[in-house]
Amino acid sequence: MASLAEIRARLQAAENNKPGQSTGGDNSIYAHWNLEEGQSCTLRFLPDANTKNTFFWQERAMIRLPFAGIKGEMDSKQVQVQVPCVEMWGEACPVLAEVRTWFKDKSLEEMGRKYWKKRSYIFQGFVRENPLSEDKTPENPIRRFIIGPQIFATIKGALMDPELEEMPTDTLRGLDFRVTKTAKGGYADYSTSKWARKESALTEAEQAAIATHGLFDLSTFLPKKPGDVELKVIKEMFEASVDGQPYDTERWGQYFRPAGVQAPGGAGAAHVDEDTPAAKPALKVAAPAPASDFDEDDVPVAAAPVAKPAASGQNAQDILAMIRSRQAK
């Protein structure tokens, strides 16, 4: 396991290397997003079993593709498909390659944010204080946590504090983390979440659970890296989504599907992201991603508008026409 100094060095290096501004699931996942407003839960993070990982988390980047419905289904409501962004593996993403150009035009910025990658971070640990009424808790008390950028910023900030002397995951002198849910502007807000001030040791029961069940290799919970065929499908789905087309199960169902949609006959396993906050939306469907789920530091800044700003009544067809006009140049 990496030392605190190594983690700080890696975090600082990542900060220094940021691009400039011009540029149903498994109940072992603890659903902290289901907290009521004003509620808190207490978590104790544990190390990654993968000793090659400097951190005690794994970063994940996904792109959400909304569709007007499902092809062939009457009265079908809007659905959403999550696809992996291959920038996770240091490769060029066909979706972001297109979307980055939209930020050169102020009137396309909102559309760009809609299709920009959403980062989340996979942790593991114990739920030490749980206000949620769960129908069933897993036999293994070591849970997984899907943490958004807002909470992650608080976690990372404490790690960079020189007064922190021990790893928060230390067995004897670690720190609990308290997630608190409030509301801001109609959306969930976790800005008051914080680390405990006092160190505490794992209990005998918690240490026994680690000995019995072992720790997870968090990299095994990342999505499968798309190959050439999957990348082509992702690009097709993206273009269809932007064009306002419905999701085509026969065409894409064997690769990527919305939660709850069955595979076409004889199809193999597809990526269906059933176990994240995105699969259980509690926010307005058509609204931009909330601050707690959007990595603003990673989004290009829109240049001065090269066309008239979008009017308040501008519809999707007007925006699409503008995008296509830019592509034709």
Short mmCIF file of C-alpha atoms in Angstrom, two decimals:
data_model
loop_
_atom_site.label_atom_id
_atom_site.label_comp_id
_atom_site.label_asym_id
_atom_site.label_seq_id
_atom_site.Cartn_x
_atom_site.Cartn_y
_atom_site.Cartn_z
CA MET A 1 0.00 0.00 0.00
CA ALA A 2 1.29 3.48 -0.85
CA SER A 3 2.34 5.86 1.92
CA LEU A 4 0.63 9.15 2.63
CA ALA A 5 3.59 10.98 1.11
CA GLU A 6 3.27 8.98 -2.13
CA ILE A 7 -0.45 9.72 -2.33
CA ARG A 8 0.21 13.43 -1.82
CA ALA A 9 2.89 13.40 -4.51
CA ARG A 10 0.59 11.69 -7.00
CA LEU A 11 -2.32 14.04 -6.20
CA GLN A 12 -0.05 17.08 -6.58
CA ALA A 13 1.33 15.75 -9.87
CA ALA A 14 -2.19 15.20 -11.19
CA GLU A 15 -3.13 18.74 -10.14
CA ASN A 16 -0.09 20.18 -11.90
CA ASN A 17 -0.75 18.18 -15.06
CA LYS A 18 -4.39 19.25 -15.48
CA PRO A 19 -5.14 20.60 -18.95
CA GLY A 20 -5.45 24.36 -19.17
CA GLN A 21 -8.81 26.08 -19.21
CA SER A 22 -8.60 26.51 -22.94
CA THR A 23 -8.90 23.17 -23.58
CA GLY A 24 -30.99 -2.60 -9.56
CA GLY A 25 -28.23 -3.58 -8.54
CA ASP A 26 -25.76 -5.11 -6.16
CA ASN A 27 -26.61 -4.15 -2.59
CA SER A 28 -22.97 -4.37 -1.59
CA ILE A 29 -22.88 -0.81 -2.96
CA TYR A 30 -24.03 1.55 -0.24
CA ALA A 31 -26.52 4.03 -1.70
CA HIS A 32 -25.64 7.15 0.28
CA TRP A 33 -27.53 9.20 -2.33
CA ASN A 34 -30.74 7.80 -0.82
CA LEU A 35 -30.16 9.77 2.38
CA GLU A 36 -32.93 12.18 3.26
CA GLU A 37 -32.13 15.86 3.32
CA GLY A 38 -30.35 16.62 6.59
CA GLN A 39 -29.28 13.00 7.20
CA SER A 40 -25.70 11.80 7.60
CA CYS A 41 -23.92 8.47 7.43
CA THR A 42 -20.47 7.57 8.70
CA LEU A 43 -18.06 5.61 6.50
CA ARG A 44 -14.65 4.12 7.16
CA PHE A 45 -12.60 3.70 4.00
CA LEU A 46 -10.27 0.73 3.51
CA PRO A 47 -7.23 0.21 1.26
CA ASP A 48 -7.43 -1.24 -2.23
CA ALA A 49 -6.39 -4.90 -2.42
CA ASN A 50 -4.48 -4.00 -5.59
CA THR A 51 -1.09 -3.01 -4.19
CA LYS A 52 -0.15 -1.41 -7.53
CA ASN A 53 -2.78 1.26 -6.94
CA THR A 54 -1.28 4.28 -5.17
CA PHE A 55 -4.68 5.41 -3.93
CA PHE A 56 -7.46 3.76 -1.93
CA TRP A 57 -9.96 4.48 -4.71
CA GLN A 58 -10.38 3.96 -8.46
CA GLU A 59 -11.48 6.74 -10.77
CA ARG A 60 -14.23 6.05 -13.29
CA ALA A 61 -15.39 8.24 -16.20
CA MET A 62 -18.72 7.62 -17.92
CA ILE A 63 -20.72 9.41 -20.60
CA ARG A 64 -24.50 9.52 -20.41
CA LEU A 65 -26.39 9.26 -23.68
CA PRO A 66 -30.08 10.24 -23.38
CA PHE A 67 -32.59 8.89 -25.88
CA ALA A 68 -36.13 10.06 -26.58
CA GLY A 69 -37.46 6.55 -25.93
CA ILE A 70 -37.02 2.99 -27.21
CA LYS A 71 -37.60 2.20 -30.85
CA GLY A 72 -40.79 0.22 -31.49
CA GLU A 73 -42.28 0.86 -28.04
CA MET A 74 -45.38 3.01 -27.81
CA ASP A 75 -45.43 5.73 -25.15
CA SER A 76 -41.80 5.00 -24.30
CA LYS A 77 -40.27 7.49 -21.89
CA GLN A 78 -36.79 8.96 -22.12
CA VAL A 79 -34.04 6.45 -21.34
CA GLN A 80 -30.35 6.87 -20.66
CA VAL A 81 -27.38 4.70 -21.56
CA GLN A 82 -24.04 5.02 -19.79
CA VAL A 83 -20.92 4.21 -21.80
CA PRO A 84 -17.28 4.18 -20.67
CA CYS A 85 -15.11 7.12 -21.67
CA VAL A 86 -11.86 5.63 -22.98
CA GLU A 87 -9.90 8.57 -21.59
CA MET A 88 -9.89 6.37 -18.46
CA TRP A 89 -7.29 4.31 -20.29
CA GLY A 90 -5.43 7.28 -21.75
CA GLU A 91 -6.98 6.96 -25.21
CA ALA A 92 -8.90 9.39 -27.43
CA CYS A 93 -12.64 9.34 -26.84
CA PRO A 94 -14.75 9.65 -30.02
CA VAL A 95 -17.54 11.41 -28.12
CA LEU A 96 -15.37 14.00 -26.37
CA ALA A 97 -13.44 14.64 -29.58
CA GLU A 98 -16.70 16.01 -30.99
CA VAL A 99 -18.03 17.60 -27.82
CA ARG A 100 -14.84 19.59 -27.15
CA THR A 101 -15.45 21.59 -30.31
CA TRP A 102 -18.87 22.65 -29.04
CA PHE A 103 -17.28 24.66 -26.25
CA LYS A 104 -15.81 27.00 -28.84
CA ASP A 105 -19.35 28.34 -29.27
CA LYS A 106 -21.04 29.80 -26.20
CA SER A 107 -24.48 28.86 -27.52
CA LEU A 108 -23.51 25.16 -27.57
CA GLU A 109 -21.97 25.07 -24.10
CA GLU A 110 -25.06 23.67 -22.36
CA MET A 111 -25.29 20.90 -24.97
CA GLY A 112 -21.60 20.16 -24.44
CA ARG A 113 -22.03 19.82 -20.70
CA LYS A 114 -24.89 17.38 -21.27
CA TYR A 115 -22.58 14.96 -23.10
CA TRP A 116 -19.38 15.64 -21.15
CA LYS A 117 -17.90 12.77 -19.16
CA LYS A 118 -19.02 12.36 -15.56
CA ARG A 119 -16.38 11.25 -13.11
CA SER A 120 -16.97 9.13 -10.05
CA TYR A 121 -14.67 7.35 -7.64
CA ILE A 122 -14.99 3.80 -6.33
CA PHE A 123 -14.07 3.25 -2.67
CA GLN A 124 -14.63 0.41 -0.20
CA GLY A 125 -15.08 0.25 3.53
CA PHE A 126 -17.48 -0.08 6.43
CA VAL A 127 -20.70 1.80 7.07
CA ARG A 128 -20.32 2.67 10.73
CA GLU A 129 -23.47 4.73 11.09
CA ASN A 130 -26.36 3.99 8.75
CA PRO A 131 -29.66 5.93 8.86
CA LEU A 132 -31.03 4.14 5.78
CA SER A 133 -33.62 1.40 6.07
CA GLU A 134 -32.16 -1.29 3.85
CA ASP A 135 -34.30 -4.32 2.99
CA LYS A 136 -31.24 -6.53 3.09
CA THR A 137 -27.62 -5.96 3.97
CA PRO A 138 -24.92 -8.13 2.39
CA GLU A 139 -23.22 -10.86 4.39
CA ASN A 140 -19.90 -9.17 3.72
CA PRO A 141 -19.98 -5.86 5.66
CA ILE A 142 -17.24 -4.40 3.46
CA ARG A 143 -19.31 -2.17 1.18
CA ARG A 144 -18.44 -0.27 -1.98
CA PHE A 145 -19.07 3.45 -2.37
CA ILE A 146 -19.62 5.40 -5.58
CA ILE A 147 -18.40 8.88 -4.69
CA GLY A 148 -19.06 11.96 -6.83
CA PRO A 149 -16.64 14.85 -7.48
CA GLN A 150 -18.07 17.10 -4.78
CA ILE A 151 -17.48 14.64 -1.94
CA PHE A 152 -14.20 13.52 -3.51
CA ALA A 153 -12.87 17.09 -3.40
CA THR A 154 -13.37 17.06 0.39
CA ILE A 155 -11.67 13.67 0.70
CA LYS A 156 -8.70 14.79 -1.41
CA GLY A 157 -8.40 18.14 0.33
CA ALA A 158 -7.79 16.52 3.70
CA LEU A 159 -5.14 14.21 2.24
CA MET A 160 -3.19 17.24 1.07
CA ASP A 161 -3.31 18.79 4.56
CA PRO A 162 0.23 18.62 6.05
CA GLU A 163 -1.26 18.24 9.54
CA LEU A 164 -2.64 14.83 8.61
CA GLU A 165 -0.05 12.36 9.87
CA GLU A 166 -1.63 8.95 9.31
CA MET A 167 -3.44 7.34 6.41
CA PRO A 168 -7.22 7.61 6.93
CA THR A 169 -7.38 3.89 6.12
CA ASP A 170 -4.98 2.95 8.91
CA THR A 171 -6.26 0.05 11.04
CA LEU A 172 -5.46 1.71 14.37
CA ARG A 173 -5.22 5.44 13.67
CA GLY A 174 -7.53 5.94 10.72
CA LEU A 175 -10.33 8.47 10.34
CA ASP A 176 -14.04 8.09 9.69
CA PHE A 177 -15.71 10.14 6.96
CA ARG A 178 -19.16 11.63 7.53
CA VAL A 179 -21.35 12.11 4.46
CA THR A 180 -24.07 14.71 5.00
CA LYS A 181 -26.78 15.41 2.46
CA THR A 182 -28.39 18.82 2.21
CA ALA A 183 -29.95 20.69 -0.73
CA LYS A 184 -28.84 23.65 -2.82
CA GLY A 185 -30.75 25.09 -5.73
CA GLY A 186 -33.09 22.11 -5.77
CA TYR A 187 -30.28 19.56 -6.00
CA ALA A 188 -28.52 17.29 -3.54
CA ASP A 189 -25.54 18.98 -1.90
CA TYR A 190 -22.77 17.25 0.05
CA SER A 191 -20.50 20.23 0.72
CA THR A 192 -20.82 19.86 4.50
CA SER A 193 -19.42 16.31 4.47
CA LYS A 194 -16.18 16.04 6.43
CA TRP A 195 -13.54 13.84 8.04
CA ALA A 196 -13.75 13.04 11.75
CA ARG A 197 -11.42 15.04 13.96
CA LYS A 198 -10.41 12.09 16.12
CA GLU A 199 -8.62 8.94 15.04
CA SER A 200 -10.16 5.57 15.82
CA ALA A 201 -9.20 1.93 15.50
CA LEU A 202 -11.17 -0.68 13.60
CA THR A 203 -13.27 -2.82 15.90
CA GLU A 204 -12.54 -6.50 16.40
CA ALA A 205 -15.59 -7.33 14.29
CA GLU A 206 -14.38 -5.11 11.45
CA GLN A 207 -10.90 -6.62 11.54
CA ALA A 208 -12.44 -10.09 11.55
CA ALA A 209 -14.52 -9.17 8.50
CA ILE A 210 -11.38 -8.17 6.61
CA ALA A 211 -9.69 -11.44 7.61
CA THR A 212 -12.74 -13.45 6.55
CA HIS A 213 -13.76 -11.73 3.32
CA GLY A 214 -10.62 -9.94 2.23
CA LEU A 215 -10.47 -6.58 0.47
CA PHE A 216 -11.72 -5.87 -3.05
CA ASP A 217 -9.45 -5.15 -6.00
CA LEU A 218 -11.28 -1.98 -6.99
CA SER A 219 -10.08 -2.13 -10.60
CA THR A 220 -12.34 -5.15 -11.13
CA PHE A 221 -15.36 -2.84 -10.74
CA LEU A 222 -14.36 -0.58 -13.61
CA PRO A 223 -16.24 -1.10 -16.87
CA LYS A 224 -14.67 -3.27 -19.54
CA LYS A 225 -12.47 -1.29 -21.90
CA PRO A 226 -14.29 -0.86 -25.23
CA GLY A 227 -12.68 -2.38 -28.32
CA ASP A 228 -12.87 -1.07 -31.87
CA VAL A 229 -16.37 -2.47 -32.41
CA GLU A 230 -17.68 -1.03 -29.13
CA LEU A 231 -16.14 2.37 -29.91
CA LYS A 232 -17.94 2.39 -33.25
CA VAL A 233 -21.21 1.56 -31.47
CA ILE A 234 -20.61 4.32 -28.90
CA LYS A 235 -20.09 6.84 -31.71
CA GLU A 236 -23.27 5.68 -33.47
CA MET A 237 -25.27 5.91 -30.25
CA PHE A 238 -23.91 9.36 -29.51
CA GLU A 239 -24.86 10.66 -32.95
CA ALA A 240 -28.32 9.10 -32.67
CA SER A 241 -28.80 10.61 -29.22
CA VAL A 242 -27.86 14.09 -30.42
CA ASP A 243 -30.19 13.68 -33.41
CA GLY A 244 -33.07 12.89 -31.06
CA GLN A 245 -33.51 9.30 -32.25
CA PRO A 246 -34.92 6.57 -29.98
CA TYR A 247 -32.69 3.87 -28.52
CA ASP A 248 -32.49 0.88 -30.91
CA THR A 249 -32.30 -2.36 -28.91
CA GLU A 250 -31.76 -4.54 -31.98
CA ARG A 251 -28.89 -2.38 -33.15
CA TRP A 252 -27.06 -1.71 -29.89
CA GLY A 253 -28.60 -3.97 -27.24
CA GLN A 254 -25.83 -6.55 -27.29
CA TYR A 255 -23.28 -3.87 -26.44
CA PHE A 256 -24.83 -1.18 -24.21
CA ARG A 257 -28.34 -0.98 -22.74
CA PRO A 258 -30.35 1.28 -20.46
CA ALA A 259 -31.13 -0.10 -17.00
CA GLY A 260 -34.09 -2.48 -17.13
CA VAL A 261 -33.95 -3.10 -20.89
CA GLN A 262 -33.65 -6.73 -21.95
CA ALA A 263 -31.06 -7.90 -24.46
CA PRO A 264 -32.15 -8.84 -27.99
CA GLY A 265 -32.55 -12.60 -28.52
CA GLY A 266 -29.27 -14.50 -28.32
CA ALA A 267 -27.20 -11.45 -27.42
CA GLY A 268 -24.31 -11.74 -25.01
CA ALA A 269 -23.62 -9.64 -21.96
CA ALA A 270 -23.79 -5.90 -22.39
CA HIS A 271 -22.77 -3.00 -20.21
CA VAL A 272 -25.80 -2.10 -18.10
CA ASP A 273 -24.94 0.29 -15.31
CA GLU A 274 -27.59 -0.69 -12.77
CA ASP A 275 -25.79 0.11 -9.54
CA THR A 276 -24.88 3.80 -9.60
CA PRO A 277 -26.69 7.01 -8.68
CA ALA A 278 -27.16 7.69 -12.39
CA ALA A 279 -29.27 4.54 -12.74
CA LYS A 280 -31.54 5.75 -9.96
CA PRO A 281 -32.07 9.46 -10.82
CA ALA A 282 -33.63 11.62 -8.14
CA LEU A 283 -33.17 14.85 -10.07
CA LYS A 284 -34.91 16.56 -12.94
CA VAL A 285 -34.49 14.47 -16.09
CA ALA A 286 -33.85 17.33 -18.50
CA ALA A 287 -31.69 19.42 -16.18
CA PRO A 288 -27.89 19.78 -16.48
CA ALA A 289 -25.84 17.55 -14.18
CA PRO A 290 -25.82 18.90 -10.60
CA ALA A 291 -22.64 20.25 -9.03
CA SER A 292 -22.23 17.12 -6.92
CA ASP A 293 -22.03 14.97 -10.04
CA PHE A 294 -20.11 17.15 -12.48
CA ASP A 295 -16.37 17.74 -12.63
CA GLU A 296 -16.27 21.43 -13.56
CA ASP A 297 -12.46 21.54 -13.54
CA ASP A 298 -12.39 19.09 -16.40
CA VAL A 299 -14.71 20.97 -18.76
CA PRO A 300 -13.39 23.26 -21.51
CA VAL A 301 -14.30 26.91 -21.19
CA ALA A 302 -16.51 28.23 -23.94
CA ALA A 303 -14.90 30.81 -26.16
CA ALA A 304 -16.61 34.06 -27.10
CA PRO A 305 -19.67 33.17 -29.16
CA VAL A 306 -19.13 32.95 -32.88
CA ALA A 307 -22.86 32.93 -33.52
CA LYS A 308 -25.86 34.46 -31.85
CA PRO A 309 -26.39 33.09 -28.31
CA ALA A 310 -29.20 30.56 -28.04
CA ALA A 311 -32.52 32.23 -27.45
CA SER A 312 -34.50 31.10 -24.47
CA GLY A 313 -37.05 29.47 -26.75
CA GLN A 314 -34.52 27.74 -28.95
CA ASN A 315 -35.43 24.09 -29.45
CA ALA A 316 -33.33 20.96 -29.96
CA GLN A 317 -33.67 21.13 -33.76
CA ASP A 318 -32.17 24.63 -33.80
CA ILE A 319 -29.24 23.44 -31.68
CA LEU A 320 -28.73 20.38 -33.89
CA ALA A 321 -28.75 22.55 -37.00
CA MET A 322 -26.07 24.74 -35.44
CA ILE A 323 -23.93 21.71 -34.54
CA ARG A 324 -24.24 20.27 -38.04
CA SER A 325 -23.37 23.64 -39.53
CA ARG A 326 -20.16 23.69 -37.50
CA GLN A 327 -19.31 20.14 -38.58
CA ALA A 328 -19.71 21.09 -42.25
CA LYS A 329 -17.14 23.89 -42.01
#
